[in-house]
Amino acid sequence: MYPELVKYKQIKKQYEEQLERLKLEQGDLEEEKEELLTKYEKVLSKIGRQKTSIHDNPSDFRSEVQTLTDELGDVMEQISHLSNAKKERLNEWIDPLQKGLDREVIAAKQHLKIKKDEFKRYRMELFLLIQQLFEIEEYVHDIHRSYTEACEEHMTSQEKQTLKLQSIHIRKEAKHMLEELHQDLDEVVRTGEMPEWFTEKMQK
C-alpha cells in the first residue's frame, strides 16, 4: 500500500475502534435499562396489589432509569459526534488518496514498461539459447553420421549402435529442457504463481 492509503486506513481504524467501544457501552446500558424497567414494572404491579415492601421504592427505580437514560443519551451523542468527525476526517483524505493512487499507478506503469523491455531482451536471449541447443544437437548428429559413414567398414555393429544412442541422448536432453521450460511457463500462466522449485531457490 502507498503512504496515503496506509494513513487513511490507520485513521479509519482508530475511529472504528472508538465507535465500537461506544456501541458496546450503549448496548450494555440499554440492557441494564431494560432489566431495570422490568423490575420497575414488577414493583408497580406489587404496589397495585398492595404487596410491596419498604425496599421496593418506585422513586428509586425511576431515578436509576433516568440516570441510565441520561448516560445513554450521552453515549449516543458521543457516537453521533464521533461518526460525523470520522466522516469529515476521512473526506479530507479523499483528494490525497486519489492523487496518491494516480501517482502509484503511473509509477507502476513506468516500471512495468521497463520490465516489459527487459522481458523482450531476455526472451530474445532465451531463443538464442534454444537455437544454440538445436545447433549443438544437430552438430553432434552430423558428426556421428559423418563418422559412421567414413568409418563404416571399420566399425562393429555395437560401435555403430553406441554412436547412434549418443546422438539420440543429446537430442533428448535438449528436448527435455524445452519441455521443462514449457511446463514451468504453463504453470505460471495457469496459476499466476512461480514454480515450486523457483520459490524454494529464492528462499535460500
XYZ file of N, CA and C in Angstrom:
612
model
N 0.831 -1.200 0.000
C 0.000 0.000 0.000
C 0.869 1.256 0.000
N 0.329 2.294 -0.595
C 1.084 3.541 -0.638
C 0.802 4.369 0.621
N 1.679 5.333 0.948
C 1.626 6.046 2.241
C 0.266 6.643 2.583
N -0.365 7.331 1.608
C -1.653 7.966 1.891
C -2.718 6.938 2.273
N -2.699 5.795 1.601
C -3.683 4.752 1.902
C -3.430 4.143 3.274
N -2.151 3.973 3.620
C -1.800 3.456 4.951
C -2.333 4.394 6.035
N -2.089 5.688 5.855
C -2.548 6.684 6.833
C -4.068 6.704 6.912
N -4.720 6.648 5.768
C -6.190 6.655 5.718
C -6.751 5.478 6.505
N -6.190 4.305 6.285
C -6.679 3.104 6.961
C -6.412 3.162 8.461
N -5.293 3.766 8.852
C -4.987 3.925 10.273
C -6.030 4.827 10.948
N -6.323 5.963 10.305
C -7.313 6.900 10.845
C -8.682 6.231 10.932
N -9.070 5.561 9.866
C -10.361 4.876 9.828
C -10.460 3.829 10.933
N -9.392 3.084 11.126
C -9.382 2.051 12.158
C -9.526 2.657 13.548
N -8.824 3.764 13.791
C -8.905 4.426 15.096
C -10.332 4.864 15.406
N -10.986 5.478 14.427
C -12.372 5.912 14.634
C -13.291 4.718 14.845
N -13.107 3.672 14.049
C -13.976 2.497 14.155
C -13.807 1.799 15.492
N -12.583 1.770 16.021
C -12.358 1.159 17.331
C -13.047 1.969 18.429
N -12.962 3.302 18.330
C -13.633 4.155 19.315
C -15.149 3.992 19.233
N -15.679 3.953 18.011
C -17.114 3.773 17.822
C -17.574 2.413 18.324
N -16.760 1.410 18.111
C -17.111 0.065 18.573
C -17.203 0.025 20.099
N -16.256 0.686 20.776
C -16.294 0.725 22.243
C -17.550 1.451 22.735
N -17.886 2.569 22.084
C -19.078 3.319 22.472
C -20.353 2.521 22.209
N -20.389 1.789 21.096
C -21.583 0.991 20.781
C -21.743 -0.166 21.756
N -20.612 -0.728 22.195
C -20.685 -1.782 23.219
C -21.214 -1.203 24.529
N -20.714 -0.009 24.865
C -21.191 0.673 26.078
C -22.675 0.981 25.961
N -23.099 1.414 24.782
C -24.515 1.690 24.546
C -25.346 0.424 24.737
N -24.857 -0.682 24.196
C -25.573 -1.951 24.326
C -25.700 -2.383 25.775
N -24.618 -2.212 26.540
C -24.652 -2.585 27.962
C -25.656 -1.728 28.729
N -25.645 -0.416 28.439
C -26.575 0.487 29.126
C -28.019 0.175 28.767
N -28.282 -0.123 27.505
C -29.640 -0.460 27.076
C -30.119 -1.744 27.744
N -29.208 -2.711 27.848
C -29.566 -3.968 28.508
C -29.853 -3.731 29.994
N -29.000 -2.921 30.630
C -29.184 -2.607 32.049
C -30.495 -1.851 32.262
N -30.786 -0.919 31.364
C -32.021 -0.145 31.473
C -33.241 -1.043 31.303
N -33.161 -1.974 30.361
C -34.269 -2.897 30.106
C -34.541 -3.754 31.337
N -33.462 -4.229 31.974
C -33.633 -5.041 33.183
C -34.254 -4.211 34.310
N -33.797 -2.963 34.405
C -34.304 -2.089 35.456
C -35.787 -1.767 35.237
N -36.161 -1.549 33.977
C -37.562 -1.270 33.661
C -38.447 -2.473 33.996
N -37.926 -3.658 33.751
C -38.681 -4.868 34.078
C -38.924 -4.944 35.584
N -37.873 -4.656 36.349
C -38.011 -4.656 37.812
C -39.000 -3.570 38.251
N -38.913 -2.408 37.608
C -39.790 -1.287 37.940
C -41.259 -1.659 37.702
N -41.512 -2.330 36.587
C -42.877 -2.750 36.278
C -43.385 -3.759 37.301
N -42.502 -4.623 37.779
C -42.898 -5.595 38.803
C -43.241 -4.895 40.115
N -42.441 -3.871 40.452
C -42.714 -3.109 41.674
C -44.071 -2.423 41.579
N -44.334 -1.811 40.428
C -45.627 -1.151 40.252
C -46.774 -2.150 40.345
N -46.530 -3.347 39.828
C -47.551 -4.382 39.898
C -47.817 -4.781 41.343
N -46.747 -4.876 42.135
C -46.889 -5.226 43.556
C -47.638 -4.141 44.302
N -47.300 -2.900 43.965
C -47.979 -1.784 44.613
C -49.478 -1.844 44.320
N -49.790 -2.181 43.072
C -51.193 -2.268 42.686
C -51.923 -3.340 43.486
N -51.193 -4.390 43.844
C -51.803 -5.459 44.631
C -51.538 -5.283 46.125
N -50.869 -4.128 46.478
C -50.535 -3.779 47.860
C -49.669 -4.855 48.513
N -48.706 -5.350 47.701
C -47.786 -6.366 48.239
C -46.353 -5.864 48.240
N -46.156 -4.600 48.054
C -44.804 -4.074 48.013
C -44.246 -3.921 49.407
N -42.893 -3.906 49.473
C -42.229 -3.749 50.767
C -41.537 -2.406 50.802
N -40.962 -2.094 51.938
C -40.270 -0.815 52.106
C -39.053 -0.698 51.207
N -38.529 -1.894 50.804
C -37.333 -1.897 49.952
C -37.661 -1.635 48.485
N -38.936 -1.786 48.127
C -39.333 -1.615 46.729
C -39.902 -0.216 46.526
N -39.008 0.766 46.457
C -39.428 2.162 46.307
C -39.413 2.543 44.829
N -40.575 2.822 44.244
C -40.636 3.167 42.811
C -39.789 4.375 42.445
N -39.691 5.331 43.351
C -38.919 6.535 43.042
C -37.438 6.217 42.843
N -36.951 5.218 43.590
C -35.545 4.800 43.408
C -35.333 4.243 42.007
N -36.279 3.423 41.561
C -36.172 2.852 40.218
C -36.259 3.942 39.152
N -37.197 4.889 39.348
C -37.332 5.978 38.384
C -36.042 6.783 38.285
N -35.432 6.994 39.450
C -34.179 7.746 39.479
C -33.076 7.005 38.736
N -32.992 5.688 38.965
C -31.966 4.886 38.286
C -32.221 4.839 36.781
N -33.508 4.694 36.418
C -33.853 4.657 34.988
C -33.487 5.979 34.327
N -33.763 7.080 35.020
C -33.435 8.386 34.461
C -31.931 8.558 34.302
N -31.165 8.053 35.299
C -29.701 8.132 35.233
C -29.181 7.355 34.030
N -29.721 6.137 33.852
C -29.300 5.321 32.703
C -29.709 5.977 31.390
N -30.896 6.590 31.384
C -31.365 7.277 30.176
C -30.435 8.425 29.815
N -30.012 9.168 30.858
C -29.082 10.279 30.629
C -27.740 9.766 30.110
N -27.262 8.670 30.720
C -25.981 8.099 30.280
C -26.078 7.609 28.841
N -27.215 6.979 28.540
C -27.429 6.520 27.160
C -27.432 7.689 26.186
N -28.086 8.747 26.585
C -28.124 9.938 25.738
C -26.743 10.497 25.486
N -25.916 10.505 26.534
C -24.539 10.998 26.384
C -23.749 10.121 25.421
N -23.900 8.802 25.592
C -23.169 7.870 24.736
C -23.613 8.005 23.287
N -24.919 8.105 23.084
C -25.438 8.235 21.721
C -24.990 9.557 21.089
N -24.905 10.591 21.919
C -24.421 11.877 21.415
C -22.949 11.770 21.025
N -22.180 11.038 21.840
C -20.762 10.819 21.510
C -20.620 10.030 20.217
N -21.481 9.020 20.055
C -21.438 8.211 18.829
C -21.743 9.067 17.613
N -22.775 9.904 17.741
C -23.156 10.784 16.636
C -22.032 11.760 16.304
N -21.461 12.355 17.349
C -20.375 13.322 17.146
C -19.158 12.641 16.518
N -18.824 11.443 17.024
C -17.659 10.726 16.513
C -17.875 10.262 15.075
N -19.102 9.844 14.764
C -19.418 9.412 13.386
C -19.258 10.570 12.409
N -19.734 11.747 12.824
C -19.591 12.934 11.968
C -18.122 13.331 11.814
N -17.390 13.251 12.942
C -15.964 13.594 12.903
C -15.209 12.624 11.998
N -15.586 11.331 12.071
C -14.955 10.313 11.216
C -15.210 10.631 9.745
N -16.469 10.938 9.427
C -16.834 11.229 8.040
C -16.066 12.438 7.517
N -16.001 13.499 8.332
C -15.300 14.714 7.914
C -13.811 14.468 7.743
N -13.237 13.737 8.705
C -11.785 13.486 8.646
C -11.415 12.628 7.444
N -12.202 11.612 7.191
C -11.909 10.730 6.062
C -12.143 11.437 4.731
N -13.151 12.326 4.702
C -13.408 13.096 3.475
C -12.212 13.975 3.115
N -11.508 14.449 4.155
C -10.325 15.275 3.924
C -9.224 14.504 3.203
N -9.279 13.165 3.315
C -8.228 12.333 2.733
C -8.559 11.820 1.334
N -9.784 12.084 0.867
C -10.186 11.565 -0.443
C -9.292 12.104 -1.553
N -9.047 13.422 -1.534
C -8.209 14.024 -2.584
C -6.767 13.510 -2.526
N -6.125 13.507 -1.333
C -4.772 12.937 -1.253
C -4.735 11.467 -1.652
N -5.792 10.739 -1.292
C -5.855 9.313 -1.666
C -5.854 9.144 -3.179
N -6.687 9.955 -3.857
C -6.800 9.864 -5.321
C -5.490 10.250 -5.993
N -4.881 11.333 -5.487
C -3.602 11.758 -6.059
C -2.529 10.705 -5.837
N -2.540 10.118 -4.642
C -1.575 9.059 -4.346
C -1.782 7.854 -5.237
N -3.053 7.503 -5.463
C -3.375 6.374 -6.349
C -2.873 6.635 -7.755
N -3.156 7.845 -8.270
C -2.712 8.201 -9.619
C -1.181 8.133 -9.714
N -0.522 8.657 -8.681
C 0.949 8.640 -8.671
C 1.490 7.220 -8.697
N 0.901 6.364 -7.854
C 1.387 4.986 -7.764
C 1.125 4.211 -9.051
N -0.035 4.447 -9.663
C -0.370 3.750 -10.914
C 0.576 4.174 -12.029
N 0.847 5.477 -12.108
C 1.777 5.986 -13.131
C 3.166 5.376 -12.929
N 3.616 5.358 -11.672
C 4.939 4.790 -11.362
C 4.973 3.298 -11.697
N 3.878 2.594 -11.370
C 3.813 1.159 -11.644
C 3.835 0.885 -13.145
N 3.119 1.712 -13.910
C 3.094 1.533 -15.359
C 4.474 1.792 -15.971
N 5.166 2.801 -15.448
C 6.516 3.087 -15.941
C 7.458 1.921 -15.639
N 7.310 1.385 -14.420
C 8.140 0.250 -14.028
C 7.799 -0.980 -14.876
N 6.509 -1.145 -15.149
C 6.072 -2.269 -15.980
C 6.664 -2.167 -17.379
N 6.711 -0.952 -17.923
C 7.290 -0.749 -19.260
C 8.763 -1.166 -19.272
N 9.484 -0.784 -18.219
C 10.896 -1.173 -18.108
C 11.021 -2.688 -18.079
N 10.152 -3.333 -17.276
C 10.205 -4.785 -17.146
C 9.805 -5.476 -18.451
N 8.858 -4.890 -19.176
C 8.465 -5.467 -20.467
C 9.621 -5.404 -21.451
N 10.365 -4.290 -21.428
C 11.545 -4.173 -22.297
C 12.606 -5.199 -21.907
N 12.787 -5.365 -20.585
C 13.740 -6.372 -20.112
C 13.294 -7.760 -20.549
N 11.980 -8.010 -20.425
C 11.433 -9.314 -20.788
C 11.680 -9.609 -22.263
N 11.525 -8.598 -23.107
C 11.767 -8.782 -24.540
C 13.226 -9.165 -24.794
N 14.149 -8.500 -24.040
C 15.575 -8.824 -24.212
C 15.857 -10.250 -23.753
N 15.298 -10.603 -22.582
C 15.525 -11.957 -22.066
C 14.877 -13.008 -22.961
N 13.743 -12.640 -23.538
C 13.061 -13.550 -24.451
C 13.923 -13.801 -25.683
N 14.540 -12.740 -26.181
C 15.446 -12.870 -27.320
C 16.636 -13.743 -26.956
N 17.186 -13.493 -25.743
C 18.322 -14.298 -25.283
C 17.920 -15.753 -25.119
N 16.702 -15.978 -24.638
C 16.221 -17.349 -24.456
C 16.158 -18.088 -25.781
N 15.619 -17.418 -26.795
C 15.507 -18.092 -28.084
C 16.867 -18.261 -28.761
N 17.780 -17.346 -28.475
C 19.143 -17.554 -28.958
C 19.755 -18.789 -28.312
N 19.469 -18.965 -27.024
C 19.963 -20.141 -26.306
C 19.343 -21.419 -26.859
N 18.047 -21.359 -27.127
C 17.368 -22.521 -27.704
C 17.953 -22.845 -29.077
N 18.214 -21.803 -29.857
C 18.823 -22.014 -31.165
C 20.184 -22.693 -31.033
N 20.961 -22.273 -30.029
C 22.265 -22.885 -29.790
C 22.121 -24.350 -29.400
N 21.086 -24.658 -28.604
C 20.832 -26.057 -28.245
C 20.564 -26.886 -29.496
N 19.726 -26.351 -30.379
C 19.424 -27.054 -31.619
C 20.688 -27.240 -32.469
N 21.497 -26.203 -32.511
C 22.727 -26.279 -33.305
C 23.685 -27.321 -32.735
N 23.758 -27.367 -31.405
C 24.649 -28.360 -30.775
C 24.177 -29.780 -31.058
N 22.880 -29.997 -30.885
C 22.368 -31.351 -31.114
C 22.504 -31.741 -32.590
N 22.288 -30.761 -33.473
C 22.438 -31.036 -34.904
C 23.900 -31.327 -35.249
N 24.809 -30.589 -34.603
C 26.239 -30.811 -34.831
C 26.646 -32.218 -34.388
N 26.190 -32.610 -33.203
C 26.517 -33.951 -32.704
C 25.954 -35.016 -33.644
N 24.730 -34.801 -34.083
C 24.111 -35.747 -35.010
C 24.904 -35.838 -36.316
N 25.344 -34.677 -36.839
C 26.091 -34.643 -38.090
C 27.439 -35.341 -37.984
N 28.163 -35.068 -36.885
C 29.498 -35.686 -36.772
C 29.382 -37.184 -36.528
N 28.334 -37.608 -35.839
C 28.115 -39.043 -35.675
C 27.832 -39.700 -37.027
N 26.958 -39.032 -37.800
C 26.607 -39.577 -39.106
C 27.827 -39.586 -40.031
N 28.565 -38.463 -40.036
C 29.748 -38.370 -40.897
C 30.796 -39.401 -40.496
N 31.009 -39.538 -39.200
C 31.995 -40.505 -38.706
C 31.581 -41.912 -39.084
N 30.293 -42.202 -38.914
C 29.803 -43.551 -39.219
C 29.949 -43.851 -40.704
N 29.640 -42.844 -41.552
C 29.756 -43.050 -42.996
C 31.209 -43.235 -43.409
N 32.110 -42.460 -42.780
C 33.521 -42.512 -43.163
C 34.193 -43.796 -42.681
N 33.797 -44.253 -41.511
C 34.496 -45.391 -40.892
C 33.629 -46.635 -40.814
N 32.587 -46.673 -41.617
C 31.620 -47.751 -41.504
C 32.263 -49.127 -41.634
N 33.214 -49.234 -42.578
C 33.810 -50.558 -42.814
C 34.714 -51.012 -41.678
N 35.126 -50.046 -40.819
C 35.998 -50.399 -39.690
C 35.225 -50.553 -38.373
N 33.934 -50.281 -38.395
C 33.148 -50.276 -37.161
C 32.321 -51.539 -37.021
N 32.178 -51.950 -35.759
C 31.320 -53.094 -35.476
C 29.884 -52.584 -35.305
N 28.977 -53.497 -35.324
C 27.566 -53.129 -35.144
C 27.354 -52.469 -33.781
N 28.073 -52.961 -32.782
C 27.956 -52.401 -31.435
C 28.430 -50.943 -31.392
N 29.533 -50.650 -32.078
C 30.064 -49.288 -32.109
C 29.102 -48.344 -32.835
N 28.514 -48.838 -33.916
C 27.536 -48.015 -34.637
C 26.328 -47.699 -33.743
N 25.903 -48.725 -33.004
C 24.746 -48.548 -32.122
C 25.056 -47.565 -30.991
N 26.281 -47.612 -30.487
C 26.702 -46.711 -29.411
C 26.688 -45.257 -29.874
N 27.227 -45.005 -31.074
C 27.222 -43.653 -31.621
C 25.796 -43.141 -31.847
N 24.943 -44.041 -32.311
C 23.557 -43.672 -32.570
C 22.850 -43.284 -31.268
N 23.109 -44.051 -30.229
C 22.499 -43.778 -28.927
C 23.009 -42.471 -28.332
N 24.298 -42.180 -28.563
C 24.854 -40.913 -28.080
C 24.159 -39.728 -28.745
N 23.938 -39.853 -30.032
C 23.265 -38.792 -30.776
C 21.835 -38.608 -30.292
N 21.148 -39.712 -30.064
C 19.761 -39.659 -29.571
C 19.711 -39.035 -28.178
N 20.688 -39.367 -27.337
C 20.734 -38.849 -25.966
C 20.863 -37.324 -25.954
N 21.743 -36.801 -26.827
C 21.926 -35.355 -26.909
C 20.622 -34.687 -27.324
N 19.922 -35.249 -28.278
C 18.665 -34.673 -28.739
C 17.593 -34.737 -27.651
N 17.590 -35.827 -26.890
C 16.622 -35.967 -25.809
C 16.857 -34.943 -24.711
N 18.129 -34.653 -24.434
C 18.455 -33.665 -23.402
C 17.914 -32.289 -23.777
N 18.140 -31.889 -25.014
C 17.648 -30.590 -25.471
C 16.125 -30.542 -25.435
N 15.491 -31.620 -25.861
C 14.033 -31.684 -25.855
C 13.487 -31.633 -24.433
N 14.169 -32.333 -23.512
C 13.733 -32.356 -22.116
C 13.804 -30.956 -21.489
N 14.857 -30.217 -21.803
C 14.997 -28.858 -21.280
C 13.856 -27.968 -21.757
N 13.500 -28.102 -23.017
C 12.399 -27.296 -23.560
C 11.056 -27.706 -22.955
N 10.883 -29.000 -22.719
C 9.641 -29.478 -22.102
C 9.493 -28.937 -20.678
N 10.604 -28.915 -19.947
C 10.579 -28.368 -18.586
C 10.216 -26.886 -18.606
N 10.817 -26.159 -19.548
C 10.517 -24.735 -19.679
C 9.042 -24.530 -20.006
N 8.521 -25.333 -20.912
C 7.115 -25.220 -21.295
C 6.197 -25.503 -20.106
N 6.527 -26.516 -19.311
C 5.728 -26.854 -18.136
C 5.733 -25.722 -17.118
N 6.916 -25.127 -16.907
C 7.019 -24.015 -15.951
C 6.182 -22.822 -16.405
N 6.307 -22.470 -17.685
C 5.552 -21.327 -18.212
C 4.051 -21.596 -18.175
N 3.672 -22.818 -18.472
C 2.256 -23.185 -18.435
C 1.701 -23.063 -17.017
N 2.507 -23.466 -16.020
C 2.082 -23.369 -14.622
C 1.921 -21.919 -14.193
N 2.853 -21.065 -14.615
C 2.786 -19.637 -14.271
C 1.532 -19.006 -14.876
N 1.254 -19.316 -16.136
C 0.079 -18.761 -16.812
C -1.209 -19.286 -16.180
N -1.210 -20.558 -15.821
C -2.421 -21.202 -15.295
C -2.720 -20.790 -13.863
N -1.690 -20.711 -13.008
C -1.896 -20.451 -11.579
C -1.583 -19.018 -11.162
N -0.795 -18.296 -11.970
C -0.370 -16.955 -11.574
C 0.698 -16.972 -10.507
N 1.315 -18.136 -10.280
C 2.354 -18.281 -9.257
C 3.612 -18.889 -9.874
N 4.738 -18.604 -9.213
C 6.000 -19.142 -9.687
C 6.083 -20.648 -9.399
N 6.877 -21.388 -10.192
C 7.044 -22.819 -9.927
C 7.637 -23.056 -8.542
N 7.355 -24.207 -7.979
C 7.804 -24.526 -6.618
C 9.322 -24.470 -6.501
N 10.036 -24.994 -7.512
C 11.492 -25.006 -7.444
C 12.057 -23.576 -7.410
N 11.399 -22.664 -8.117
C 11.848 -21.261 -8.140
C 11.655 -20.620 -6.764
N 10.489 -20.850 -6.155
C 10.204 -20.309 -4.822
C 11.202 -20.823 -3.798
N 11.513 -22.112 -3.876
C 12.473 -22.693 -2.930
C 13.856 -22.087 -3.114
N 14.262 -21.861 -4.364
C 15.569 -21.272 -4.630
C 15.644 -19.837 -4.098
N 14.564 -19.085 -4.255
C 14.541 -17.696 -3.816
C 14.562 -17.570 -2.297
N 14.081 -18.612 -1.603
C 14.034 -18.578 -0.135
C 15.356 -18.961 0.513
N 16.268 -19.506 -0.284
C 17.554 -19.939 0.271
C 18.483 -18.731 0.424
